[in-house]
Amino acid sequence: MYDYCVIGGGIVGVATAHRILDRHPGASLLLVEKAGELAVHQTGHNSGVIHSGIYYEPGSLKARLCVRGAELTKEFAAAHDIPFQVCGKLLVATDSAEQARMLALYERSVTNGVEVELLDAAELVRREPRVTGVGALFVPGTGIVDYTRVTAELARQVRAGGGEIVLGAEITSISETADAVTVSGPSGSWRAARLVVCAGLQADRMARLAGLDIDLRIVPFRGEYYQLPPHRKDLVRTLIYPIPDPELPFLGVHLSPTIDGDLTVGPNAVLGLAREGYAKGSVNWRDAREILGYRGFHRVAANNVRTGLREMRNSVFKRGYLAECRRYCPELTAADLLPREAGIRAQAVLRDGTLVHDFLIERTPRSVHVLNAPSPAATSALPIAEHIAAQLDS
């Protein structure tokens, strides 16, 4: 029997395994991942941004863990020779309504302890001549990194600390008793004193396998990206974001330099009909039935008809997507938008139609389940792991 078992090979799961072994040297630990390699889903399909914590409700887990996670991520990358860059981020207001939201966001950033500068239109253009707006927030601490490389280094350290990692191991049964938890699937069966489940897109299904009475379902939202051609890579020096709508969990279409030297545009947010289908038009009939038959999704759709239709239009018609970008970067053209693989966000939705905005973690006597950990989970992975490891010891 193992002391600990972790289900999930994304950055949160691997970071949690790493933190457990750091707290308990010599403990026996097993990490199981359904895919044939680590970090293949949300971790490997994001824009690589080291978020600052500016957006999130003061006092929330996201606000606290993201601010700490940004610093820990940079420290970890520096200590292990993982390339990263602190390029800063501009959040651009393009009209008076966005300017009002920008000022509210400025106040929130101050409350959250995030360094930020308030810029007028002239200073915005001075810093980014190809970007236009009525004003902007500049967040100097925002950076970029490759989270797949961070995960790989964490996994290397897990193995070096005696942990085992089993890939290609789907879990189809979880049974908890008074003294142990047994997880099993086609690849085998394992028993552990403590279990942590960081299953991302499958989080709700794993929780139900374990017998948790949860009133939510994971709804996948496809984030479709484009990539700019090589001659456009120097278009901007910083990350360029719109001012987000506080009613939605998505940050809007943004320009993102990557640590590999690319410049991406995206993502939008359209309903996905396959939790793990990245190609356009992907449908998994089990996933689709669960989503379309879920009362909570019906209420989300009814409350966001205009937004949903706009996102669907932009997915089908490139010029609609382009119009979102041209609001703050008017010189972009349709020819600049080259294909890039999509990502899928695991968004927890309650039965009453409420989108779960914060990280959500539930416990049983012998297990901890991460039920909602979308962006900024990659940035926050190291302090999320600390939080989980502390819960296991309490």
Short mmCIF file of C-alpha atoms in Angstrom, two decimals:
data_model
loop_
_atom_site.label_atom_id
_atom_site.label_comp_id
_atom_site.label_asym_id
_atom_site.label_seq_id
_atom_site.Cartn_x
_atom_site.Cartn_y
_atom_site.Cartn_z
CA MET A 1 0.00 0.00 0.00
CA TYR A 2 1.21 3.53 -0.84
CA ASP A 3 1.15 6.41 1.60
CA TYR A 4 -0.23 8.71 -1.11
CA CYS A 5 -1.83 8.40 -4.54
CA VAL A 6 -2.40 11.32 -6.91
CA ILE A 7 -4.70 11.05 -9.92
CA GLY A 8 -3.87 13.52 -12.69
CA GLY A 9 -0.69 14.37 -14.55
CA GLY A 10 -1.30 18.03 -15.26
CA ILE A 11 0.71 20.70 -13.51
CA VAL A 12 -1.55 20.79 -10.43
CA GLY A 13 -1.35 17.03 -9.89
CA VAL A 14 2.40 16.83 -10.44
CA ALA A 15 3.04 19.90 -8.27
CA THR A 16 0.94 18.30 -5.51
CA ALA A 17 2.94 15.07 -5.69
CA HIS A 18 6.13 17.15 -5.54
CA ARG A 19 4.94 19.10 -2.51
CA ILE A 20 3.81 15.97 -0.62
CA LEU A 21 7.24 14.38 -1.02
CA ASP A 22 8.87 17.65 0.01
CA ARG A 23 6.84 17.63 3.23
CA HIS A 24 7.25 13.87 3.79
CA PRO A 25 10.63 12.67 2.53
CA GLY A 26 10.71 8.92 2.13
CA ALA A 27 6.93 8.56 1.82
CA SER A 28 5.68 6.17 -0.84
CA LEU A 29 3.73 7.99 -3.54
CA LEU A 30 2.10 6.99 -6.79
CA LEU A 31 0.86 9.37 -9.50
CA VAL A 32 -1.40 7.92 -12.20
CA GLU A 33 -2.30 9.67 -15.47
CA LYS A 34 -4.73 8.47 -18.11
CA ALA A 35 -2.79 9.92 -21.06
CA GLY A 36 0.46 8.53 -22.40
CA GLU A 37 2.39 11.60 -21.24
CA LEU A 38 2.12 14.38 -18.70
CA ALA A 39 0.61 17.85 -19.19
CA VAL A 40 -1.32 17.03 -22.37
CA HIS A 41 -4.59 18.83 -21.58
CA GLN A 42 -5.10 22.24 -19.93
CA THR A 43 -1.44 22.51 -18.90
CA GLY A 44 -0.20 21.94 -22.43
CA HIS A 45 -2.86 23.97 -24.23
CA ASN A 46 -2.70 27.40 -22.62
CA SER A 47 -0.95 30.63 -23.61
CA GLY A 48 1.84 30.22 -21.05
CA VAL A 49 1.04 33.40 -19.14
CA ILE A 50 2.30 33.84 -15.58
CA HIS A 51 -0.73 35.70 -14.29
CA SER A 52 -0.43 38.43 -11.67
CA GLY A 53 -3.68 38.00 -9.71
CA ILE A 54 -5.22 41.29 -10.78
CA TYR A 55 -8.67 39.97 -11.75
CA TYR A 56 -9.85 37.88 -8.86
CA GLU A 57 -12.26 38.54 -6.00
CA PRO A 58 -10.27 39.85 -3.02
CA GLY A 59 -9.83 37.13 -0.42
CA SER A 60 -10.67 34.32 -2.84
CA LEU A 61 -8.38 31.34 -3.33
CA LYS A 62 -7.62 32.58 -6.84
CA ALA A 63 -6.54 36.00 -5.60
CA ARG A 64 -4.35 34.67 -2.79
CA LEU A 65 -2.82 31.71 -4.59
CA CYS A 66 -2.25 33.45 -7.92
CA VAL A 67 -0.27 36.32 -6.39
CA ARG A 68 1.93 33.86 -4.50
CA GLY A 69 2.05 31.46 -7.45
CA ALA A 70 3.40 34.10 -9.81
CA GLU A 71 6.43 34.59 -7.59
CA LEU A 72 6.93 30.88 -6.90
CA THR A 73 6.68 30.03 -10.61
CA LYS A 74 9.38 32.57 -11.49
CA GLU A 75 11.59 31.35 -8.64
CA PHE A 76 11.17 27.71 -9.67
CA ALA A 77 11.89 28.45 -13.32
CA ALA A 78 14.99 30.47 -12.44
CA ALA A 79 16.28 27.79 -10.07
CA HIS A 80 15.96 25.05 -12.71
CA ASP A 81 17.05 26.91 -15.85
CA ILE A 82 13.57 26.95 -17.37
CA PRO A 83 13.27 29.95 -19.72
CA PHE A 84 10.78 32.60 -18.66
CA GLN A 85 10.34 36.29 -19.33
CA VAL A 86 8.71 39.06 -17.31
CA CYS A 87 7.34 41.12 -20.19
CA GLY A 88 4.43 42.83 -18.44
CA LYS A 89 0.82 43.10 -19.53
CA LEU A 90 -1.37 45.95 -20.78
CA LEU A 91 -5.13 45.76 -20.20
CA VAL A 92 -6.57 48.14 -22.77
CA ALA A 93 -9.85 50.03 -22.47
CA THR A 94 -11.31 50.95 -25.87
CA ASP A 95 -14.40 52.95 -24.81
CA SER A 96 -15.93 54.72 -21.82
CA ALA A 97 -17.71 51.61 -20.52
CA GLU A 98 -14.46 49.65 -20.51
CA GLN A 99 -12.68 52.61 -18.94
CA ALA A 100 -15.10 52.50 -16.00
CA ARG A 101 -14.46 48.76 -15.59
CA MET A 102 -10.74 49.44 -15.88
CA LEU A 103 -10.85 51.83 -12.92
CA ALA A 104 -12.73 49.24 -10.85
CA LEU A 105 -10.14 46.66 -11.81
CA TYR A 106 -7.39 49.05 -10.74
CA GLU A 107 -8.95 49.26 -7.27
CA ARG A 108 -9.21 45.47 -7.09
CA SER A 109 -5.57 45.06 -8.08
CA VAL A 110 -4.51 47.38 -5.26
CA THR A 111 -6.59 45.36 -2.79
CA ASN A 112 -5.01 42.13 -4.06
CA GLY A 113 -1.50 43.53 -3.63
CA VAL A 114 -0.66 43.52 -7.34
CA GLU A 115 1.67 46.21 -8.69
CA VAL A 116 -0.12 48.13 -11.45
CA GLU A 117 0.14 51.46 -13.29
CA LEU A 118 -2.77 53.48 -14.63
CA LEU A 119 -1.99 54.84 -18.11
CA ASP A 120 -3.74 57.42 -20.26
CA ALA A 121 -4.17 57.06 -24.03
CA ALA A 122 -0.97 58.97 -24.85
CA GLU A 123 1.19 56.84 -22.55
CA LEU A 124 -0.39 53.67 -23.93
CA VAL A 125 0.58 54.63 -27.48
CA ARG A 126 4.06 55.66 -26.37
CA ARG A 127 4.65 52.21 -24.90
CA GLU A 128 2.90 50.21 -27.63
CA PRO A 129 2.63 52.34 -30.81
CA ARG A 130 0.44 49.79 -32.62
CA VAL A 131 -2.14 49.53 -29.84
CA THR A 132 -4.96 52.03 -29.39
CA GLY A 133 -7.36 52.74 -26.54
CA VAL A 134 -8.66 55.41 -24.19
CA GLY A 135 -6.45 54.13 -21.39
CA ALA A 136 -4.82 51.03 -19.96
CA LEU A 137 -3.54 49.26 -16.90
CA PHE A 138 0.07 48.11 -17.02
CA VAL A 139 0.93 45.10 -14.85
CA PRO A 140 4.73 44.88 -14.86
CA GLY A 141 4.99 41.52 -13.06
CA THR A 142 3.12 39.44 -15.64
CA GLY A 143 5.33 36.97 -17.49
CA ILE A 144 5.44 34.01 -19.86
CA VAL A 145 6.79 30.49 -19.48
CA ASP A 146 6.29 26.99 -20.89
CA TYR A 147 4.20 25.16 -18.27
CA THR A 148 4.89 21.82 -19.92
CA ARG A 149 8.57 22.30 -19.11
CA VAL A 150 7.73 23.31 -15.55
CA THR A 151 5.64 20.14 -15.18
CA ALA A 152 8.43 18.00 -16.62
CA GLU A 153 10.91 19.35 -14.06
CA LEU A 154 8.45 18.80 -11.20
CA ALA A 155 7.95 15.22 -12.43
CA ARG A 156 11.70 14.67 -12.58
CA GLN A 157 11.95 15.72 -8.96
CA VAL A 158 9.01 13.50 -7.97
CA ARG A 159 10.82 10.50 -9.44
CA ALA A 160 14.10 11.56 -7.84
CA GLY A 161 12.30 11.70 -4.48
CA GLY A 162 11.12 8.12 -4.84
CA GLY A 163 7.69 8.77 -6.32
CA GLU A 164 6.29 6.53 -9.05
CA ILE A 165 4.50 7.87 -12.13
CA VAL A 166 2.32 5.51 -14.17
CA LEU A 167 1.11 6.75 -17.55
CA GLY A 168 -1.68 5.35 -19.70
CA ALA A 169 -3.62 4.37 -16.57
CA GLU A 170 -7.30 5.29 -16.74
CA ILE A 171 -9.11 5.11 -13.40
CA THR A 172 -12.63 3.69 -13.53
CA SER A 173 -13.22 2.87 -9.86
CA ILE A 174 -12.47 4.65 -6.57
CA SER A 175 -13.37 2.98 -3.29
CA GLU A 176 -12.73 4.60 0.09
CA THR A 177 -12.86 2.74 3.37
CA ALA A 178 -12.01 3.74 6.92
CA ASP A 179 -8.31 2.93 6.47
CA ALA A 180 -7.47 3.25 2.76
CA VAL A 181 -8.55 4.28 -0.74
CA THR A 182 -8.38 1.85 -3.68
CA VAL A 183 -8.23 3.14 -7.25
CA SER A 184 -8.43 0.81 -10.21
CA GLY A 185 -8.88 0.59 -13.95
CA PRO A 186 -7.91 -1.52 -16.95
CA SER A 187 -4.19 -1.06 -16.19
CA GLY A 188 -4.29 -2.20 -12.59
CA SER A 189 -5.39 -1.54 -9.04
CA TRP A 190 -3.58 0.48 -6.35
CA ARG A 191 -4.21 1.13 -2.67
CA ALA A 192 -3.14 4.19 -0.69
CA ALA A 193 -3.68 5.73 2.71
CA ARG A 194 -4.46 9.14 1.17
CA LEU A 195 -5.75 10.15 -2.28
CA VAL A 196 -5.60 13.45 -4.18
CA VAL A 197 -7.61 13.84 -7.39
CA CYS A 198 -6.52 16.60 -9.81
CA ALA A 199 -8.42 15.38 -12.85
CA GLY A 200 -9.19 18.68 -14.61
CA LEU A 201 -11.61 17.97 -17.43
CA GLN A 202 -12.70 14.74 -15.71
CA ALA A 203 -12.89 16.17 -12.17
CA ASP A 204 -16.65 15.76 -11.71
CA ARG A 205 -16.62 12.19 -12.99
CA MET A 206 -13.77 11.23 -10.67
CA ALA A 207 -15.60 12.82 -7.74
CA ARG A 208 -18.74 10.83 -8.49
CA LEU A 209 -16.70 7.64 -8.81
CA ALA A 210 -15.46 8.36 -5.29
CA GLY A 211 -19.03 8.79 -4.03
CA LEU A 212 -18.98 12.57 -3.49
CA ASP A 213 -22.39 14.22 -3.57
CA ILE A 214 -21.57 17.19 -5.81
CA ASP A 215 -24.01 19.61 -7.38
CA LEU A 216 -21.91 20.55 -10.40
CA ARG A 217 -20.72 19.39 -13.78
CA ILE A 218 -17.64 20.23 -15.80
CA VAL A 219 -18.62 22.07 -18.98
CA PRO A 220 -15.78 22.26 -21.51
CA PHE A 221 -15.24 25.56 -23.32
CA ARG A 222 -13.00 25.53 -26.37
CA GLY A 223 -10.48 28.33 -26.52
CA GLU A 224 -9.53 28.78 -30.15
CA TYR A 225 -6.22 30.45 -30.94
CA TYR A 226 -4.54 31.91 -33.97
CA GLN A 227 -0.84 32.50 -34.49
CA LEU A 228 0.62 35.54 -36.25
CA PRO A 229 3.11 35.04 -39.10
CA PRO A 230 6.87 35.43 -38.41
CA HIS A 231 7.05 38.97 -39.82
CA ARG A 232 4.43 40.06 -37.25
CA LYS A 233 6.20 38.69 -34.15
CA ASP A 234 7.45 42.15 -33.18
CA LEU A 235 3.99 43.73 -33.37
CA VAL A 236 3.90 44.22 -29.58
CA ARG A 237 6.43 43.92 -26.77
CA THR A 238 4.01 43.09 -23.95
CA LEU A 239 0.92 40.96 -23.47
CA ILE A 240 -2.13 42.91 -24.69
CA TYR A 241 -5.47 42.09 -23.05
CA PRO A 242 -8.93 43.65 -23.28
CA ILE A 243 -10.73 44.80 -20.13
CA PRO A 244 -12.68 41.67 -19.10
CA ASP A 245 -16.39 41.45 -18.42
CA PRO A 246 -16.64 40.77 -14.66
CA GLU A 247 -19.72 38.59 -15.19
CA LEU A 248 -17.76 36.06 -17.26
CA PRO A 249 -14.84 33.80 -16.26
CA PHE A 250 -13.07 34.40 -19.58
CA LEU A 251 -10.53 37.17 -20.12
CA GLY A 252 -11.24 37.90 -23.79
CA VAL A 253 -9.16 37.66 -26.95
CA HIS A 254 -5.62 38.84 -26.30
CA LEU A 255 -2.24 39.12 -28.00
CA SER A 256 0.26 36.88 -26.25
CA PRO A 257 3.98 36.57 -26.98
CA THR A 258 5.12 33.05 -26.07
CA ILE A 259 8.40 31.97 -24.55
CA ASP A 260 9.21 30.16 -27.82
CA GLY A 261 9.08 33.44 -29.75
CA ASP A 262 5.62 33.16 -31.30
CA LEU A 263 2.83 35.71 -31.06
CA THR A 264 -0.62 34.22 -30.52
CA VAL A 265 -4.13 35.69 -30.67
CA GLY A 266 -6.90 34.27 -28.53
CA PRO A 267 -8.68 32.53 -27.04
CA ASN A 268 -12.37 32.91 -27.65
CA ALA A 269 -14.75 30.73 -25.61
CA VAL A 270 -17.19 28.41 -27.36
CA LEU A 271 -18.97 25.36 -26.00
CA GLY A 272 -16.97 22.18 -26.54
CA LEU A 273 -18.79 18.95 -27.34
CA ALA A 274 -15.77 16.84 -26.44
CA ARG A 275 -13.88 17.29 -23.18
CA GLU A 276 -10.62 16.18 -24.75
CA GLY A 277 -11.22 16.84 -28.46
CA TYR A 278 -8.96 19.62 -29.71
CA ALA A 279 -9.70 19.49 -33.45
CA LYS A 280 -12.42 21.81 -34.67
CA GLY A 281 -15.76 20.03 -34.86
CA SER A 282 -14.76 17.34 -32.34
CA VAL A 283 -17.75 15.56 -30.78
CA ASN A 284 -17.75 12.94 -28.05
CA TRP A 285 -21.31 11.71 -27.80
CA ARG A 286 -21.10 10.89 -24.08
CA ASP A 287 -19.73 14.34 -23.35
CA ALA A 288 -22.29 16.03 -25.61
CA ARG A 289 -25.26 14.22 -24.02
CA GLU A 290 -24.10 15.12 -20.51
CA ILE A 291 -23.63 18.80 -21.38
CA LEU A 292 -26.78 19.31 -23.43
CA GLY A 293 -28.88 17.39 -20.94
CA TYR A 294 -27.62 19.31 -17.92
CA ARG A 295 -29.99 21.85 -16.38
CA GLY A 296 -27.14 24.05 -15.23
CA PHE A 297 -25.87 24.42 -18.80
CA HIS A 298 -29.37 25.32 -20.03
CA ARG A 299 -29.42 28.18 -17.54
CA VAL A 300 -25.93 29.36 -18.49
CA ALA A 301 -26.98 29.36 -22.14
CA ALA A 302 -30.21 31.25 -21.43
CA ASN A 303 -28.38 33.88 -19.39
CA ASN A 304 -25.67 34.43 -21.99
CA VAL A 305 -27.46 34.22 -25.33
CA ARG A 306 -25.82 37.30 -26.85
CA THR A 307 -22.32 36.36 -25.67
CA GLY A 308 -22.74 32.75 -26.81
CA LEU A 309 -23.93 33.74 -30.27
CA ARG A 310 -21.04 36.19 -30.66
CA GLU A 311 -18.48 33.57 -29.68
CA MET A 312 -20.01 31.01 -32.07
CA ARG A 313 -20.00 33.56 -34.90
CA ASN A 314 -16.37 34.39 -34.24
CA SER A 315 -15.52 30.70 -34.26
CA VAL A 316 -17.12 30.19 -37.65
CA PHE A 317 -16.14 33.47 -39.28
CA LYS A 318 -12.55 34.64 -38.94
CA ARG A 319 -13.51 38.28 -39.58
CA GLY A 320 -15.69 38.35 -36.48
CA TYR A 321 -12.76 37.05 -34.43
CA LEU A 322 -10.52 39.62 -36.13
CA ALA A 323 -12.90 42.43 -35.14
CA GLU A 324 -12.34 41.58 -31.46
CA CYS A 325 -8.59 42.06 -31.92
CA ARG A 326 -8.85 45.16 -34.10
CA ARG A 327 -10.59 47.05 -31.32
CA TYR A 328 -7.18 47.51 -29.69
CA CYS A 329 -4.83 46.59 -32.56
CA PRO A 330 -6.44 48.01 -35.73
CA GLU A 331 -3.67 47.12 -38.19
CA LEU A 332 -4.24 43.36 -37.91
CA THR A 333 -5.70 41.70 -41.02
CA ALA A 334 -7.40 38.38 -41.70
CA ALA A 335 -4.23 37.18 -43.41
CA ASP A 336 -2.38 37.61 -40.10
CA LEU A 337 -4.48 34.95 -38.36
CA LEU A 338 -2.85 31.57 -38.94
CA PRO A 339 -4.17 28.30 -37.45
CA ARG A 340 -3.02 27.15 -34.01
CA GLU A 341 -4.24 24.28 -31.83
CA ALA A 342 -7.15 25.04 -29.52
CA GLY A 343 -7.30 24.59 -25.76
CA ILE A 344 -10.19 23.42 -23.62
CA ARG A 345 -11.11 25.03 -20.30
CA ALA A 346 -12.69 22.82 -17.64
CA GLN A 347 -15.38 25.09 -16.18
CA ALA A 348 -17.45 23.88 -13.23
CA VAL A 349 -21.13 24.86 -13.51
CA LEU A 350 -23.63 24.42 -10.68
CA ARG A 351 -27.08 23.01 -11.27
CA ASP A 352 -28.64 26.46 -10.84
CA GLY A 353 -26.51 27.78 -13.72
CA THR A 354 -23.88 29.50 -11.61
CA LEU A 355 -20.38 29.45 -13.05
CA VAL A 356 -17.90 28.56 -10.31
CA HIS A 357 -15.40 31.43 -10.41
CA ASP A 358 -13.02 30.39 -7.65
CA PHE A 359 -10.87 27.30 -7.24
CA LEU A 360 -13.03 24.62 -5.62
CA ILE A 361 -11.55 21.85 -3.47
CA GLU A 362 -13.58 19.26 -1.52
CA ARG A 363 -12.49 16.66 1.05
CA THR A 364 -13.51 13.26 2.33
CA PRO A 365 -11.84 11.60 5.34
CA ARG A 366 -9.06 10.17 3.13
CA SER A 367 -9.14 12.15 -0.09
CA VAL A 368 -8.95 15.65 -1.53
CA HIS A 369 -10.67 16.48 -4.82
CA VAL A 370 -9.84 19.54 -6.95
CA LEU A 371 -13.20 20.20 -8.61
CA ASN A 372 -12.57 23.53 -10.32
CA ALA A 373 -9.11 24.70 -11.32
CA PRO A 374 -9.16 26.61 -14.61
CA SER A 375 -6.91 29.60 -15.29
CA PRO A 376 -4.91 30.78 -13.37
CA ALA A 377 -4.34 27.24 -12.06
CA ALA A 378 -1.06 26.81 -13.93
CA THR A 379 0.33 30.01 -12.39
CA SER A 380 -1.08 29.00 -9.00
CA ALA A 381 -0.06 25.32 -9.14
CA LEU A 382 2.72 25.49 -6.55
CA PRO A 383 0.65 27.20 -3.83
CA ILE A 384 -2.39 25.05 -4.73
CA ALA A 385 -0.12 22.08 -4.05
CA GLU A 386 0.88 23.61 -0.70
CA HIS A 387 -2.79 24.12 0.16
CA ILE A 388 -3.68 20.51 -0.70
CA ALA A 389 -0.70 19.03 1.12
CA ALA A 390 -1.61 21.01 4.24
CA GLN A 391 -5.19 19.69 4.04
CA LEU A 392 -3.90 16.12 3.86
CA ASP A 393 -1.98 16.70 7.08
CA SER A 394 -4.80 18.38 8.98
#
